[in-house]
PDB file of C-alpha atoms and ligand atoms in Angstrom:
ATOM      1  CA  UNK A 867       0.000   0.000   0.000  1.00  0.00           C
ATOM      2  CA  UNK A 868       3.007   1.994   0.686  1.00  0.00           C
ATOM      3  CA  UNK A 869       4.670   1.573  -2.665  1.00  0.00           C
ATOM      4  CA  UNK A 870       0.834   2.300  -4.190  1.00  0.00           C
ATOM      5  CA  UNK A 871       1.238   5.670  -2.761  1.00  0.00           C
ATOM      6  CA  UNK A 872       4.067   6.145  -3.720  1.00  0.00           C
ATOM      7  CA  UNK A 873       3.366   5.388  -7.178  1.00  0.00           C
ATOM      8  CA  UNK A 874       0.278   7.672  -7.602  1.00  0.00           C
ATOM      9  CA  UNK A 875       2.105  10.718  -6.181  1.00  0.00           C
ATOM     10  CA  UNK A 876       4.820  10.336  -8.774  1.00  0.00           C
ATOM     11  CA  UNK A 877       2.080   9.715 -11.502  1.00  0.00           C
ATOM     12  CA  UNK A 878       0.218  12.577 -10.097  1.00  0.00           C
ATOM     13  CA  UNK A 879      -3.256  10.815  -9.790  1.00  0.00           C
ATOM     14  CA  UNK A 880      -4.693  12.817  -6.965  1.00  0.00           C
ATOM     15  CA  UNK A 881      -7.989  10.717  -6.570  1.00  0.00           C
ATOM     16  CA  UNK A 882      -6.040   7.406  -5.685  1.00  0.00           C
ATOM     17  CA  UNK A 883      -3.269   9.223  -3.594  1.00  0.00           C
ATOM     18  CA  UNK A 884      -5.878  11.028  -1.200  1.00  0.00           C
ATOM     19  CA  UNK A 885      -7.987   7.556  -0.693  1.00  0.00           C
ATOM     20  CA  UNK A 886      -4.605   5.525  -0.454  1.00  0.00           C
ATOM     21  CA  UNK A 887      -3.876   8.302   2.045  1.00  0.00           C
ATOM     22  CA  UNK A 888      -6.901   7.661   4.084  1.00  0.00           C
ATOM     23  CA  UNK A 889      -6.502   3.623   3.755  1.00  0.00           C
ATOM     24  CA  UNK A 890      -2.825   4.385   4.541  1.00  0.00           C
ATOM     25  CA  UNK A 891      -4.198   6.150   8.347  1.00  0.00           C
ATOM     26  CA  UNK A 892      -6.526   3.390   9.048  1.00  0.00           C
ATOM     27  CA  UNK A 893      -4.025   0.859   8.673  1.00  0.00           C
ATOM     28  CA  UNK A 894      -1.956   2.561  11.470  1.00  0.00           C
ATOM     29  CA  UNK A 895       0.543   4.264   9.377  1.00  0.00           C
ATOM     30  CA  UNK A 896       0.635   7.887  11.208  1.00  0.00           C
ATOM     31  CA  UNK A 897       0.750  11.461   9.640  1.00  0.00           C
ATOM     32  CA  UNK A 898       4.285  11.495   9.870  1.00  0.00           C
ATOM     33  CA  UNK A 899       5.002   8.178   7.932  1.00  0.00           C
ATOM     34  CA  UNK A 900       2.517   9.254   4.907  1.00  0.00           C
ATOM     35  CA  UNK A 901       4.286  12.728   4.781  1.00  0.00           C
ATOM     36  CA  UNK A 902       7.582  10.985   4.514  1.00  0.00           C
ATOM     37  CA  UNK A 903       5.946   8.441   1.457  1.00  0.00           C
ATOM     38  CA  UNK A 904       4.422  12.068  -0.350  1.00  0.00           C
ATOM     39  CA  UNK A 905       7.408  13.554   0.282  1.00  0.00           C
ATOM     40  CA  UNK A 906       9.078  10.831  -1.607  1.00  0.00           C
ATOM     41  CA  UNK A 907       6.625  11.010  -4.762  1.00  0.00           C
ATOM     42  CA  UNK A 908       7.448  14.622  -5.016  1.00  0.00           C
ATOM     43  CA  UNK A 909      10.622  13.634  -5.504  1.00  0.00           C
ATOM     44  CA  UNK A 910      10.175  11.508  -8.224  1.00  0.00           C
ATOM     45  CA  UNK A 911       7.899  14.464  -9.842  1.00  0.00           C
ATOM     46  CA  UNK A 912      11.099  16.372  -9.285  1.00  0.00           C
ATOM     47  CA  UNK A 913      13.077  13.855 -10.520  1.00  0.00           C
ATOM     48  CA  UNK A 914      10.881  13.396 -13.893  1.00  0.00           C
ATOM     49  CA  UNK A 915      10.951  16.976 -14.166  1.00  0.00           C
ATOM     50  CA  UNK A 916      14.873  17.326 -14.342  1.00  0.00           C
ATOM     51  CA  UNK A 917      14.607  14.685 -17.087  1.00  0.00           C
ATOM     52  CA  UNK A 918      12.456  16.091 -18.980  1.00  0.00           C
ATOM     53  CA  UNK A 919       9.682  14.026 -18.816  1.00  0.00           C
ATOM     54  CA  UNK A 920       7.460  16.223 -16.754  1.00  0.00           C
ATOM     55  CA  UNK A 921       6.599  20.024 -17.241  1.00  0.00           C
ATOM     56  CA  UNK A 922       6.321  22.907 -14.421  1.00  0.00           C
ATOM     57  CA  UNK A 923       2.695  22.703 -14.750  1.00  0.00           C
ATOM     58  CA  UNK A 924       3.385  18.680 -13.058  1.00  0.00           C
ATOM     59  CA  UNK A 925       5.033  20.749 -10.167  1.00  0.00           C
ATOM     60  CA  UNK A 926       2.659  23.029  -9.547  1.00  0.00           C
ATOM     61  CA  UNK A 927       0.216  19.900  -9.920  1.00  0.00           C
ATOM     62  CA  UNK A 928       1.967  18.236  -7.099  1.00  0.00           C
ATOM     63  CA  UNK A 929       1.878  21.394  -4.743  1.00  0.00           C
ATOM     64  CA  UNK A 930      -1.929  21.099  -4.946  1.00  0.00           C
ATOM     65  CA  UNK A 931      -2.174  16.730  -4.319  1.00  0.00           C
ATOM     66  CA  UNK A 932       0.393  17.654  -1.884  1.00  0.00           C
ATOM     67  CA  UNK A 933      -1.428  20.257   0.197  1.00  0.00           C
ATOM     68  CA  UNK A 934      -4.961  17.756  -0.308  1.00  0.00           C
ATOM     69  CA  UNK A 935      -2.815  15.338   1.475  1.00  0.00           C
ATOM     70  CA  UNK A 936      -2.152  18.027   4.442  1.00  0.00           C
ATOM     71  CA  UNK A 937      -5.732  18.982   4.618  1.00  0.00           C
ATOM     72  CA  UNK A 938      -6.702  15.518   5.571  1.00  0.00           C
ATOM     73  CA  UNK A 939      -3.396  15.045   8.166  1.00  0.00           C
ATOM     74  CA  UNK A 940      -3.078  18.286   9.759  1.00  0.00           C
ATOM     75  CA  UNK A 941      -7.019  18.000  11.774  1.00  0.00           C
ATOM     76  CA  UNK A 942      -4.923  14.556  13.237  1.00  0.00           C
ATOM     77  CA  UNK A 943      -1.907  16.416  14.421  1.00  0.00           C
ATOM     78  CA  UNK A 944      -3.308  18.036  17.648  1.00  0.00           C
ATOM     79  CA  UNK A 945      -1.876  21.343  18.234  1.00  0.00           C
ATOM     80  CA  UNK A 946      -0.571  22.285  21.469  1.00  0.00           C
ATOM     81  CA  UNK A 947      -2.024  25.146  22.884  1.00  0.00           C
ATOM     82  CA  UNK A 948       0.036  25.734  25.248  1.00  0.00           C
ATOM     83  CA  UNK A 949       2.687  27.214  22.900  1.00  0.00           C
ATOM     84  CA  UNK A 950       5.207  29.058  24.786  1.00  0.00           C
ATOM     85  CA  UNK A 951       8.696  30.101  25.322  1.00  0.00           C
ATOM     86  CA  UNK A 952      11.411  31.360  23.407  1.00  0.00           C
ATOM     87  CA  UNK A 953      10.875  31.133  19.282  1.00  0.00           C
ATOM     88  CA  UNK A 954      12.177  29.349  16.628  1.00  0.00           C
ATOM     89  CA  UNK A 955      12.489  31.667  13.161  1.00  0.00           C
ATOM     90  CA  UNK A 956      11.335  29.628  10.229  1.00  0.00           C
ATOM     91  CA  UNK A 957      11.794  31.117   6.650  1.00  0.00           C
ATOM     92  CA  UNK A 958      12.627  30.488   2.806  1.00  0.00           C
ATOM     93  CA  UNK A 959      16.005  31.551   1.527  1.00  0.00           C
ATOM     94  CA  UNK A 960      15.748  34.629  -0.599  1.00  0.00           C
ATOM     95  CA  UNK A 961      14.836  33.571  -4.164  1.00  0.00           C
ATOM     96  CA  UNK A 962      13.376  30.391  -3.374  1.00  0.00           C
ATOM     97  CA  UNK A 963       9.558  30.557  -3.111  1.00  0.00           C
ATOM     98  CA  UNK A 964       9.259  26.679  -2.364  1.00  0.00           C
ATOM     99  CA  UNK A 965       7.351  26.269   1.349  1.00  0.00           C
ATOM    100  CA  UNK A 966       5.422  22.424   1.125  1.00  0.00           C
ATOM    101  CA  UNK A 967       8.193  21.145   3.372  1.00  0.00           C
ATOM    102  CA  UNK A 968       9.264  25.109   5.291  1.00  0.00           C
ATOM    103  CA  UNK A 969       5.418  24.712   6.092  1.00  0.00           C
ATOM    104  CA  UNK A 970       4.981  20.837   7.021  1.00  0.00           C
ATOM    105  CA  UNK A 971       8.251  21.332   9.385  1.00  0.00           C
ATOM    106  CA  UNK A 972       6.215  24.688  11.139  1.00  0.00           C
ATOM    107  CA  UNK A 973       3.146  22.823  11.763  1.00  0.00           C
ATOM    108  CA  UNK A 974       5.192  19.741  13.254  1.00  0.00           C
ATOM    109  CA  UNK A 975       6.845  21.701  15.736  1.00  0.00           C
ATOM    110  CA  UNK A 976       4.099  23.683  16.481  1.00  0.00           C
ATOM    111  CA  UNK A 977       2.042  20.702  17.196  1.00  0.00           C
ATOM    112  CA  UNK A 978       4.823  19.934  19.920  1.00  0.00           C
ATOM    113  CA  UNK A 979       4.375  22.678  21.835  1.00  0.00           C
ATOM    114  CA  UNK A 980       7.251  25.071  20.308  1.00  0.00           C
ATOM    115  CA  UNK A 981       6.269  28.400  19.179  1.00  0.00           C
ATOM    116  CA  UNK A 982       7.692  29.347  15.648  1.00  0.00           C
ATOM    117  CA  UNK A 983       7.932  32.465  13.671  1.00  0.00           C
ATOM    118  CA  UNK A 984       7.194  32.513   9.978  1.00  0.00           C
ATOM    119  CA  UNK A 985       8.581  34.873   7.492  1.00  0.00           C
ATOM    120  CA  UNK A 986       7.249  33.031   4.760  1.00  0.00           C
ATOM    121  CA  UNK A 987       9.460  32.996   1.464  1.00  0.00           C
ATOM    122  CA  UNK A 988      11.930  34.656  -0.200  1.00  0.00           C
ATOM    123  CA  UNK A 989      13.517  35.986   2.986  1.00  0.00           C
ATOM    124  CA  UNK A 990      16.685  38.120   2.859  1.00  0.00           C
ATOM    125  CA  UNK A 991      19.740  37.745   5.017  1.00  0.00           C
ATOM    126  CA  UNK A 992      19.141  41.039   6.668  1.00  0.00           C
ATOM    127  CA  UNK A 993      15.261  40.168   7.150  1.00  0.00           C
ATOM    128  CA  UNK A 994      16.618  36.646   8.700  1.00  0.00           C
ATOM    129  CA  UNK A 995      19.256  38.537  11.381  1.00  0.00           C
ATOM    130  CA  UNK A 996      16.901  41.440  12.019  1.00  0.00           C
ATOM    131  CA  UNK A 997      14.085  39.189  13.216  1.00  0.00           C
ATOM    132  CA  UNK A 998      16.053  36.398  15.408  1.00  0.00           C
ATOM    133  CA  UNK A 999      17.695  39.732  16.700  1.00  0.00           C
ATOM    134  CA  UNK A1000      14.660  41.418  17.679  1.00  0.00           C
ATOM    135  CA  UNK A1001      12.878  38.391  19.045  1.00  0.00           C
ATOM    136  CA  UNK A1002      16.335  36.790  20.879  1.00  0.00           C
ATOM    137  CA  UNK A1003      15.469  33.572  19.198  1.00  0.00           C
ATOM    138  CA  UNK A1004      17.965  30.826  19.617  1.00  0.00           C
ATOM    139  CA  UNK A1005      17.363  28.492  16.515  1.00  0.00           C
ATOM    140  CA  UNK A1006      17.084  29.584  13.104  1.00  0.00           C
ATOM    141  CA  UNK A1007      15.796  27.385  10.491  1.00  0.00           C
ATOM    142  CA  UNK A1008      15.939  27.863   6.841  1.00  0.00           C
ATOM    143  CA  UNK A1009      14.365  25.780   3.962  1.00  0.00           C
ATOM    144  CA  UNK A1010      15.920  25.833   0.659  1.00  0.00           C
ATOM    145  CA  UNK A1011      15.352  24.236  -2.004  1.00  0.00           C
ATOM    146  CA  UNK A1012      17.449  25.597  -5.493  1.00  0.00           C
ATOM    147  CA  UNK A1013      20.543  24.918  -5.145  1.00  0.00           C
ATOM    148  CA  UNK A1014      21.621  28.149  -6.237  1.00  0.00           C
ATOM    149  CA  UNK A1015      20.368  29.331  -3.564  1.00  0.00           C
ATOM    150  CA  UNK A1016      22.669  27.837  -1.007  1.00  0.00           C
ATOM    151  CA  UNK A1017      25.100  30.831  -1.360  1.00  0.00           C
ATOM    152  CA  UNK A1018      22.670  32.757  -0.007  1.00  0.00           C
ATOM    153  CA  UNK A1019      22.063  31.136   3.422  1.00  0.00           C
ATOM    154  CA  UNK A1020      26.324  31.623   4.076  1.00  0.00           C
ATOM    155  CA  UNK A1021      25.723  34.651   3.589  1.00  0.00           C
ATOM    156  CA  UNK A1022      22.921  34.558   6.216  1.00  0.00           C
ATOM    157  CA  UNK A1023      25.629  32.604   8.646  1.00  0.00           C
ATOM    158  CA  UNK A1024      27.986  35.290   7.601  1.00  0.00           C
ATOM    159  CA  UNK A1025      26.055  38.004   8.041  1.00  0.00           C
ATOM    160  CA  UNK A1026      25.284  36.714  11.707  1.00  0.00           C
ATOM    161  CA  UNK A1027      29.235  36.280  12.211  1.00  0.00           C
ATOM    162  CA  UNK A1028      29.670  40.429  10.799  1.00  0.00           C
ATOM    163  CA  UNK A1029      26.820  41.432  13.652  1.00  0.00           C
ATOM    164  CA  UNK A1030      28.692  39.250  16.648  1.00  0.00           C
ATOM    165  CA  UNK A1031      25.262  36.895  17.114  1.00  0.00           C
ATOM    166  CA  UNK A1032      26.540  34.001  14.843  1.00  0.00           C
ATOM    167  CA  UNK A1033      27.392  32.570  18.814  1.00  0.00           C
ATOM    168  CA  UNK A1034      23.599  33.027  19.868  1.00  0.00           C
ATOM    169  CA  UNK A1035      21.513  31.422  17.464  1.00  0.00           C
ATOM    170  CA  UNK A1036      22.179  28.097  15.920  1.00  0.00           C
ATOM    171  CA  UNK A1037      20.769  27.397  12.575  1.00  0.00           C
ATOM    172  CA  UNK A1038      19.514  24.120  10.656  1.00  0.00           C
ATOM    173  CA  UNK A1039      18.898  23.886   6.464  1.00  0.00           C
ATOM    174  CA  UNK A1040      16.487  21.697   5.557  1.00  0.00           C
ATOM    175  CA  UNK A1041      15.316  21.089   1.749  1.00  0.00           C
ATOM    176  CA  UNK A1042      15.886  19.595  -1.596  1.00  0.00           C
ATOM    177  CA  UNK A1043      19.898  19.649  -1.922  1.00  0.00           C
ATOM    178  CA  UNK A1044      20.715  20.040   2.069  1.00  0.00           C
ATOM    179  CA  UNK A1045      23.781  17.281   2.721  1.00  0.00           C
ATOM    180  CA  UNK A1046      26.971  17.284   4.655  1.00  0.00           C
ATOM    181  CA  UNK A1047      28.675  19.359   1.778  1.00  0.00           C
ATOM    182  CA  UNK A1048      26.374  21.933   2.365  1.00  0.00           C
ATOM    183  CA  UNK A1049      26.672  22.026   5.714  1.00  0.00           C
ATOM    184  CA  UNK A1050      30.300  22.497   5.694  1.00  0.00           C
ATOM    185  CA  UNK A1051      30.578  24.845   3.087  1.00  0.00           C
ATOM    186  CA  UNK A1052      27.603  27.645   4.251  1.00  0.00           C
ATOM    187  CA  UNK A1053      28.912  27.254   7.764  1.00  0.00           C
ATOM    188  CA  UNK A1054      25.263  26.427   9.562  1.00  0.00           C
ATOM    189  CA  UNK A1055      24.680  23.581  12.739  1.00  0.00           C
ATOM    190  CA  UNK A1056      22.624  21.223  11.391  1.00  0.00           C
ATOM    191  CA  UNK A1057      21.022  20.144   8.030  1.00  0.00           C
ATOM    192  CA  UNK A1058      18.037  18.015   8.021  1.00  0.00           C
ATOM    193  CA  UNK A1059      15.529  16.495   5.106  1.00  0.00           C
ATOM    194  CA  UNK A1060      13.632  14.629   8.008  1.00  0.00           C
ATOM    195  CA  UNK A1061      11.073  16.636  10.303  1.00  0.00           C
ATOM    196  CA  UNK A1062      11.145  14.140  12.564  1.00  0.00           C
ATOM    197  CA  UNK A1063      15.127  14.807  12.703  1.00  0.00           C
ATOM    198  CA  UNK A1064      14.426  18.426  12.889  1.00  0.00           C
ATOM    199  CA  UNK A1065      12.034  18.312  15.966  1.00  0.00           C
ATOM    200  CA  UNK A1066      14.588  16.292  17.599  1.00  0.00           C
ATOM    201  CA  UNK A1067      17.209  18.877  16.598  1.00  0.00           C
ATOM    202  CA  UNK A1068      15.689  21.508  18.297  1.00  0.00           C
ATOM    203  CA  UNK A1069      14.754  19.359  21.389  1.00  0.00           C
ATOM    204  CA  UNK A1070      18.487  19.043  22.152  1.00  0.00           C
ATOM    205  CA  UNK A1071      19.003  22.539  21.543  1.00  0.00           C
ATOM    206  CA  UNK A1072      16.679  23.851  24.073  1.00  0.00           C
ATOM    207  CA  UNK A1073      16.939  20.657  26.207  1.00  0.00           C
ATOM    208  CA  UNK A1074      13.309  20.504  26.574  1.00  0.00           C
ATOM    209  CA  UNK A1075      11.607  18.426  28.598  1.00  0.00           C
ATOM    210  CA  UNK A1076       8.662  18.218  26.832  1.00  0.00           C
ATOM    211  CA  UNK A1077       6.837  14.694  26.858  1.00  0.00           C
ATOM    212  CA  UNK A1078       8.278  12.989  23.349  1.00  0.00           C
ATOM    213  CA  UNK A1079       5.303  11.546  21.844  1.00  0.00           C
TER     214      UNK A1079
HETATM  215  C1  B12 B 792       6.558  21.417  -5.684  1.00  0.00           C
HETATM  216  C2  B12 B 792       7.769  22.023  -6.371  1.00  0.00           C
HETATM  217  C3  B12 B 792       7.656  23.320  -6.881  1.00  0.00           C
HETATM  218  C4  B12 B 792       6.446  24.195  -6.632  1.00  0.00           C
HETATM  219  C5  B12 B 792       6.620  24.827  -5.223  1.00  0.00           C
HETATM  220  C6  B12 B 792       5.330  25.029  -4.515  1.00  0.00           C
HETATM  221  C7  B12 B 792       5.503  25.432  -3.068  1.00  0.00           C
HETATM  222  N1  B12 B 792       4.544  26.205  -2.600  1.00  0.00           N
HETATM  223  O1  B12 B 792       6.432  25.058  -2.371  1.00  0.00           O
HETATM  224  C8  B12 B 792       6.577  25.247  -7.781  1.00  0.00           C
HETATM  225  C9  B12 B 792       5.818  24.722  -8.976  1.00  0.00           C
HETATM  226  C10 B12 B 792       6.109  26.653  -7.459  1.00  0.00           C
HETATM  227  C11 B12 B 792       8.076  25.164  -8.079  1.00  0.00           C
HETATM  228  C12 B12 B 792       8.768  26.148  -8.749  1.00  0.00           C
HETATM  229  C13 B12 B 792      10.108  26.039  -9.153  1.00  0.00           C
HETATM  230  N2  B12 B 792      10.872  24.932  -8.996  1.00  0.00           N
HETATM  231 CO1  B12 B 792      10.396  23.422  -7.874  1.00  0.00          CO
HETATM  232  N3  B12 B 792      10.033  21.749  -7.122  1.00  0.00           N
HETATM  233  C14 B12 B 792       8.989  21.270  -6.507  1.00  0.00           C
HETATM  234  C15 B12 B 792       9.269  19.815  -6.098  1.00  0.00           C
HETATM  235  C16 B12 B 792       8.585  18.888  -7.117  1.00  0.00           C
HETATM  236  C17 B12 B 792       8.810  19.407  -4.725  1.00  0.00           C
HETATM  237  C18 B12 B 792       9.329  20.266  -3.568  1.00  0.00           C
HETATM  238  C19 B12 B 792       8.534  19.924  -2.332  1.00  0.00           C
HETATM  239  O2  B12 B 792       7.620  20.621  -1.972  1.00  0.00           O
HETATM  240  N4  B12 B 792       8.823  18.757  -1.733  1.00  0.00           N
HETATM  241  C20 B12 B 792       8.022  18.218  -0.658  1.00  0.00           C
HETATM  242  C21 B12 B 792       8.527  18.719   0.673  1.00  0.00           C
HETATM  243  C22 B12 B 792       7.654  18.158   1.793  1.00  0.00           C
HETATM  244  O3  B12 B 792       9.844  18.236   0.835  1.00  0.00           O
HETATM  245  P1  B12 B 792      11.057  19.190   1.243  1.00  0.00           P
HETATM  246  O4  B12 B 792      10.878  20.530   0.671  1.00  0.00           O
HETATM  247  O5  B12 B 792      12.331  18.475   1.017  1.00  0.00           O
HETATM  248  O6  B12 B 792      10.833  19.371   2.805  1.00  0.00           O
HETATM  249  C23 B12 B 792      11.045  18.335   3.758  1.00  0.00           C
HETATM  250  C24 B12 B 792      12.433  18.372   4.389  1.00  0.00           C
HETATM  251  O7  B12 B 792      13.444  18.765   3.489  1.00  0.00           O
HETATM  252  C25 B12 B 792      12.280  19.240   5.576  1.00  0.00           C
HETATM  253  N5  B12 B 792      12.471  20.694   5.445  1.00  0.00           N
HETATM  254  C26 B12 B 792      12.239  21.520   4.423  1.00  0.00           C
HETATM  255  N6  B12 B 792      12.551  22.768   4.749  1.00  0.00           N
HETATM  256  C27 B12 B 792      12.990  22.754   6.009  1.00  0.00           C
HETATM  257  C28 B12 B 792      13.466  23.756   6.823  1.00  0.00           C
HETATM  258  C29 B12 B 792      13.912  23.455   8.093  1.00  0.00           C
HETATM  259  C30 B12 B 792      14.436  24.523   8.965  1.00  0.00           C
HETATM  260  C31 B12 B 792      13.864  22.112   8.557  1.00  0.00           C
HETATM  261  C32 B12 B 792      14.345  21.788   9.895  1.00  0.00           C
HETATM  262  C33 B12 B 792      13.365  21.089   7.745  1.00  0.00           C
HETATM  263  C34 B12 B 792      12.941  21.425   6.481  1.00  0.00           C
HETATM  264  O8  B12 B 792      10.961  19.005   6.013  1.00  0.00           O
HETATM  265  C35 B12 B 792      10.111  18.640   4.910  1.00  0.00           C
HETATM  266  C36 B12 B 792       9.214  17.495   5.316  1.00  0.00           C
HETATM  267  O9  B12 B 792       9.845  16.271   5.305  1.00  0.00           O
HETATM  268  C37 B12 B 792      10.817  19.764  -6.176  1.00  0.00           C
HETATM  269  C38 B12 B 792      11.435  18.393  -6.414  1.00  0.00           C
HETATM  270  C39 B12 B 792      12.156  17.839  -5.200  1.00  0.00           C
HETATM  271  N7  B12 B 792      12.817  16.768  -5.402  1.00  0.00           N
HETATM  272  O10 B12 B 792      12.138  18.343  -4.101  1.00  0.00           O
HETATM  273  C40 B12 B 792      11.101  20.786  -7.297  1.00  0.00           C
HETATM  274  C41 B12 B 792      12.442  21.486  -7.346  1.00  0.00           C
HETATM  275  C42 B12 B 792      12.903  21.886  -5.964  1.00  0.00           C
HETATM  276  N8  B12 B 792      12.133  22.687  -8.128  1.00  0.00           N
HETATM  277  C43 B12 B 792      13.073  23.005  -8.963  1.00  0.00           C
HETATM  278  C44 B12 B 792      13.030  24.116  -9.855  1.00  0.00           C
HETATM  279  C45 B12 B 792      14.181  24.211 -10.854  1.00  0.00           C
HETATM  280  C46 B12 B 792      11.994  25.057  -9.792  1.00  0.00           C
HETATM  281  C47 B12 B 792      11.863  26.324 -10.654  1.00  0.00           C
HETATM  282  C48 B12 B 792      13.172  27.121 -10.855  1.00  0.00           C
HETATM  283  C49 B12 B 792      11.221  25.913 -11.984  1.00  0.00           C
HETATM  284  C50 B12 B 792      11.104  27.007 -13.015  1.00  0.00           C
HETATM  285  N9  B12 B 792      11.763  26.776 -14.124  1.00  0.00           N
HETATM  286  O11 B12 B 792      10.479  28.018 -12.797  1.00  0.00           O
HETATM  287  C51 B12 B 792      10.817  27.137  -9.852  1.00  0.00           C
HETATM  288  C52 B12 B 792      11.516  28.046  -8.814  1.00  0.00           C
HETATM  289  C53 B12 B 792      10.655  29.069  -8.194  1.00  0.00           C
HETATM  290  C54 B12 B 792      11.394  29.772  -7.073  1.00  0.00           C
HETATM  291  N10 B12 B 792      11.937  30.955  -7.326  1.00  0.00           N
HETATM  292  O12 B12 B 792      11.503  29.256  -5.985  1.00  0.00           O
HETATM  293  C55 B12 B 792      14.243  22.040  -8.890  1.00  0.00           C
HETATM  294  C56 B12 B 792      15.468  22.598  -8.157  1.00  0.00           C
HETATM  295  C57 B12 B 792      16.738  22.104  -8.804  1.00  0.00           C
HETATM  296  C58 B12 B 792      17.908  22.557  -8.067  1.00  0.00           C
HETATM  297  N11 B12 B 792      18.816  21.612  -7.824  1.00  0.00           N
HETATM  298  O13 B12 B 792      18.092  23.681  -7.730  1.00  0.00           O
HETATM  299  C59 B12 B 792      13.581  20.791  -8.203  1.00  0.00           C
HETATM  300  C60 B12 B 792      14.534  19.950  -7.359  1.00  0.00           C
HETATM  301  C61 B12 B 792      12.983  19.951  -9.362  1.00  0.00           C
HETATM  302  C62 B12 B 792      14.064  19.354 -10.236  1.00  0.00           C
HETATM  303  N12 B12 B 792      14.462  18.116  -9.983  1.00  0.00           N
HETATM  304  O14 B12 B 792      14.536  19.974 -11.129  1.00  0.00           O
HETATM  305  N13 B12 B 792       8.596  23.986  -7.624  1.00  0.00           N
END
């Protein structure tokens, strides 16, 4: 059933991914696992697109099965309420408008408890050091997905360095080309492609003591 969701994201049949979805929860697979499996068949829409096989409208077409997929998960993820302490800053590298997985990784953490601030897409360096400034945030976390993009968040770590608050805030990439490499060469703490990684990630970094569920 897995693999059959799999396949109908990358063929971009919407009808059989959202009722695979549903099948999918009431076999016990939780939100978590079936955003992993979508988040796969984007990737193979990706993928297909690279080669040529697919067009930007197929993109664009697996935004929407995509975000049908989060309408019927998110009601299951219970939100915290209580959602307190100091922030996390969330935002898109500038230039990159991509925000499925910027998004799915807010609403995670969110439903934990963990209070995030979004500044949606295409967000500068300065707009990135002026807001964990002005809030005293400790984690920054920034999606990107072009990888021409990726020069841009080092100069979001080196921008922090230039302002002396590269010491109190550390960041995380997540996205589409986010690897070791990366990690190395823009200078940031952590790189994830997993939420689940990422909530754990910024458990350690605020030792919380929230119940893990
Ligand atoms: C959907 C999509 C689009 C949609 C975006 C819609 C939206 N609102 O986001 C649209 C159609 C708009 C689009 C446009 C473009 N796209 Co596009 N797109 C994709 C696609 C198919 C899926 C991306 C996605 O949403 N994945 C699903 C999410 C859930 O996964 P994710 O982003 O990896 O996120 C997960 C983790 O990484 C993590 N995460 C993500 N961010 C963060 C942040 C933090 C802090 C943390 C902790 C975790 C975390 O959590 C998520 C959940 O697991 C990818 C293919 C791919 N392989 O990724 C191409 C892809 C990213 N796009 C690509 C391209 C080239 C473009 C365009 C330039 C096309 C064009 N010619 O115009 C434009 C660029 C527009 C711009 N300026 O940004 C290329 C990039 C190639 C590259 N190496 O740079 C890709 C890889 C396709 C390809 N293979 O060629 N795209």
């Amino acid at each position: 059933m897995k693999e059959k969701l799999l396949a109908a994201m990358a063929d971009l049949d919407e009808q059989t991914t959202l009722a695979l979805v549903k099948e999918l929860l009431q076999n016990g697979y939780t939100p978590l696992d079936i955003v992993e499996i979508c988040r796969q068949g984007v990737e193979l829409v990706g993928k297909s697109y690279s080669e040529g096989d697919y067009f930007l409208a197929d993109l664009v077409m697996s935004e929407e099965i995509f975000k049908g997929v989060m309408q019927i998960l998110e009601p299951l993820i219970p939100l915290d309420v209580q959602q307190s302490g100091v922030p996390i800053v969330m935002g898109t590298i500038e230039g990159d408008i991509h925000d499925l997985g910027k998004n799915i990784a807010i609403y995670l953490l969110r439903s934990h408890g963990f209070r995030v601030l979004d500044l949606g897409v295409d967000v500068s360096p300065a707009q990135f050091v002026e807001s964990v400034n002005a809030c005293g945030a400790p984690i920054l976390g920034i999606s990107v997905l072009l990888s021409f993009c990726v020069g841009t968040v080092k100069k979001v770590v080196d921008l922090f360095q230039e302002v002396g608050l590269r010491d109190k805030v550390k960041i995380i990439v997540g996205g589409y080309p986010v690897d070791e490499q990366v990690k190395e060469y823009t200078g940031v703490d952590y790189y994830t492609r997993d939420v689940a990684q990422a909530l754990a990630i910024c458990r350690l970094i605020l030792n919380d003591q929230r119940p893990h569920n």
